[in-house]
Short mmCIF file of C-alpha atoms in Angstrom, two decimals:
data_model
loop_
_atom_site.label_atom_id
_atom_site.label_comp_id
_atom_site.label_asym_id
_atom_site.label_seq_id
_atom_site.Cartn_x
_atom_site.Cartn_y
_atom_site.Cartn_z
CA UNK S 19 3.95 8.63 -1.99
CA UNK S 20 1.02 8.01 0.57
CA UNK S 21 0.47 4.88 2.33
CA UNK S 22 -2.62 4.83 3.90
CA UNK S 23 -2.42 1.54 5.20
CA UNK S 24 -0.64 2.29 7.70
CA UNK S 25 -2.58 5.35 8.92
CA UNK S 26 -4.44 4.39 12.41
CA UNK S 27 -8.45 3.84 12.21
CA UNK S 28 -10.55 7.16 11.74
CA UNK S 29 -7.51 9.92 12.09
CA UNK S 30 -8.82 11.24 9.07
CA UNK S 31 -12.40 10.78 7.73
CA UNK S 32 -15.00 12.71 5.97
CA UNK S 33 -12.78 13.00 2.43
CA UNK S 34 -14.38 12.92 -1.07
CA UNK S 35 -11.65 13.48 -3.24
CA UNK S 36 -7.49 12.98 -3.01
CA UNK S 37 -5.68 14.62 -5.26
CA UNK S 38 -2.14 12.91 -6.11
CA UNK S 39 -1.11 15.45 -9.25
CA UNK S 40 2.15 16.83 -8.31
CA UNK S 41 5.74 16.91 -9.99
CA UNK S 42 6.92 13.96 -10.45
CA UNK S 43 5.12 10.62 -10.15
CA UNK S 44 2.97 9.77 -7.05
CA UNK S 45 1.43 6.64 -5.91
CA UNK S 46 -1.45 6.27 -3.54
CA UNK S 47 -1.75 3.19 -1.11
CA UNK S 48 -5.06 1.90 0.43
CA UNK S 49 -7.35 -0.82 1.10
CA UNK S 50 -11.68 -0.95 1.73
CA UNK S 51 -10.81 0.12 5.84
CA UNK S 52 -9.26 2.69 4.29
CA UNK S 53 -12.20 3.71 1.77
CA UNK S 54 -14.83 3.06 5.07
CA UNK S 55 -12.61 5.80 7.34
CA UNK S 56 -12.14 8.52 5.09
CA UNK S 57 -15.48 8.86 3.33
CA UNK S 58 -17.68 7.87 5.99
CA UNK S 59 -19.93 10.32 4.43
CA UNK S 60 -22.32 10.86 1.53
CA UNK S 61 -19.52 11.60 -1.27
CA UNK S 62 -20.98 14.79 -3.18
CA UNK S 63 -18.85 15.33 -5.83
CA UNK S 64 -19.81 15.87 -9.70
CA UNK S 65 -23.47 14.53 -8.65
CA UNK S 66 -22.62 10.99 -6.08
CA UNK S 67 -24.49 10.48 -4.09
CA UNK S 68 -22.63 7.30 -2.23
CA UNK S 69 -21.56 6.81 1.23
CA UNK S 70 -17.69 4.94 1.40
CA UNK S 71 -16.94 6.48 -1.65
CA UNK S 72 -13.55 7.91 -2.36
CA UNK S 73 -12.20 10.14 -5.99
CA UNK S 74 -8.53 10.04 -6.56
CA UNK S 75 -7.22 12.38 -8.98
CA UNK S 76 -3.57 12.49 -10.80
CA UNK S 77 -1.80 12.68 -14.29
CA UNK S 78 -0.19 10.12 -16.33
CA UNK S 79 2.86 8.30 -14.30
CA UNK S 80 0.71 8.37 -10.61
CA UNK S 81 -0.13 5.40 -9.02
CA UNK S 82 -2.93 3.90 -7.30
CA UNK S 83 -2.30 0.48 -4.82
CA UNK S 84 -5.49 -1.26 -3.93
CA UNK S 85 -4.25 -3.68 -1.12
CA UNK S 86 -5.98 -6.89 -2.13
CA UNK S 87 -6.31 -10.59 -0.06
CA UNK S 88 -5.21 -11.78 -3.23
CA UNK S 89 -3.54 -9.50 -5.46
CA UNK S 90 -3.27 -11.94 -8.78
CA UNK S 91 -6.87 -12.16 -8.89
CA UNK S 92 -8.73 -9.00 -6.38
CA UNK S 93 -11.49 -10.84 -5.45
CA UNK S 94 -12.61 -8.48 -3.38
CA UNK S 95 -12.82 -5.60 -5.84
CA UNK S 96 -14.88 -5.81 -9.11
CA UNK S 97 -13.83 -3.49 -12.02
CA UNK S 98 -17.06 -1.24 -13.39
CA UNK S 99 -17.49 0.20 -16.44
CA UNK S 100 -15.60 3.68 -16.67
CA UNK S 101 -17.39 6.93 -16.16
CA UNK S 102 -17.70 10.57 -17.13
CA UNK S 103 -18.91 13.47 -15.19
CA UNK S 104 -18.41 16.16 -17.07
CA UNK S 105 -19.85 14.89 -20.51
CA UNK S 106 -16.41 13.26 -21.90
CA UNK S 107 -13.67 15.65 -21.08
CA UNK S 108 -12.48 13.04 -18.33
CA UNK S 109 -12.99 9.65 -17.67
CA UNK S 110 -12.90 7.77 -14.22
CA UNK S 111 -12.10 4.44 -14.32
CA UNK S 112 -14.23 2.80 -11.50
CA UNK S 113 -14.18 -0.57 -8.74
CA UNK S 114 -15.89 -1.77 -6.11
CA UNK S 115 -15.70 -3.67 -3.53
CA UNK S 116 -16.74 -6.85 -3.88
CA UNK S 117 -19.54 -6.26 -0.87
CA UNK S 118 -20.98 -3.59 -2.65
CA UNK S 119 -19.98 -1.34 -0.13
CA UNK S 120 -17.01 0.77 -1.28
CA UNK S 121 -16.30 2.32 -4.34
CA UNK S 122 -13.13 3.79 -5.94
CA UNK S 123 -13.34 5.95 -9.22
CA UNK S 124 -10.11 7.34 -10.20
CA UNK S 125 -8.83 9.36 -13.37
CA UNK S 126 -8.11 6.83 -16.40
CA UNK S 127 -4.27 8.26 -16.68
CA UNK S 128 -3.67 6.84 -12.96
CA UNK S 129 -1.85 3.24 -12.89
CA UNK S 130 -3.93 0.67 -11.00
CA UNK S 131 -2.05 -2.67 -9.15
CA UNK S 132 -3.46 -4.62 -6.69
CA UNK S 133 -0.97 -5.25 -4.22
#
């Protein structure tokens, strides 16, 4: 497991993509500061073209934690319709921040909470 919450402002930045496949189940921890610090960048991959833009990849039992100000009802991320890159063969499931400045698309096997 990764908590990136706790991970001090810009120690790591310019990241497109984390990749949480691995044996065993793995969960993923972060919140928008977190989204703004590590792709501070234009986010490249399969075609984006989005600044504060993070991909998280895993398999079926990984977990994803979106720290939210309220956690029953994440007003401060707004669910998207899910998307394919790659013509169908995978499917992101995608939010945003409720700003419109930060994005998360993550594979549709990952398990999403707001915490």
């Amino acid at each position: 497991s990764v908590d990136l919450t706790n991970v001090g402002h810009l120690v790591y930045s310019g990241i497109e993509v984390i990749d949480i496949t691995g044996s065993g189940n793995n969960t993923l921890k972060l919140n928008l500061n977190d989204i703004f610090d590590l792709s501070i960048e234009t986010n490249t991959f399969q075609g984006l073209t989005k600044a504060n833009t993070l991909v998280i990849q895993g398999n079926a039992g990984d977990t994803l934690d979106i720290v939210s100000t309220s956690p029953a009802t994440h007003p401060d991320w707004t669910v998207q319709a899910p998307v394919s890159f790659d013509g169908g063969l995978t499917f992101y499931n995608h939010i945003t921040s409720s700003s419109g400045i930060g994005d998360i698309y993550f594979y549709s096997t990952i398990t999403q909470n707001y915490v």
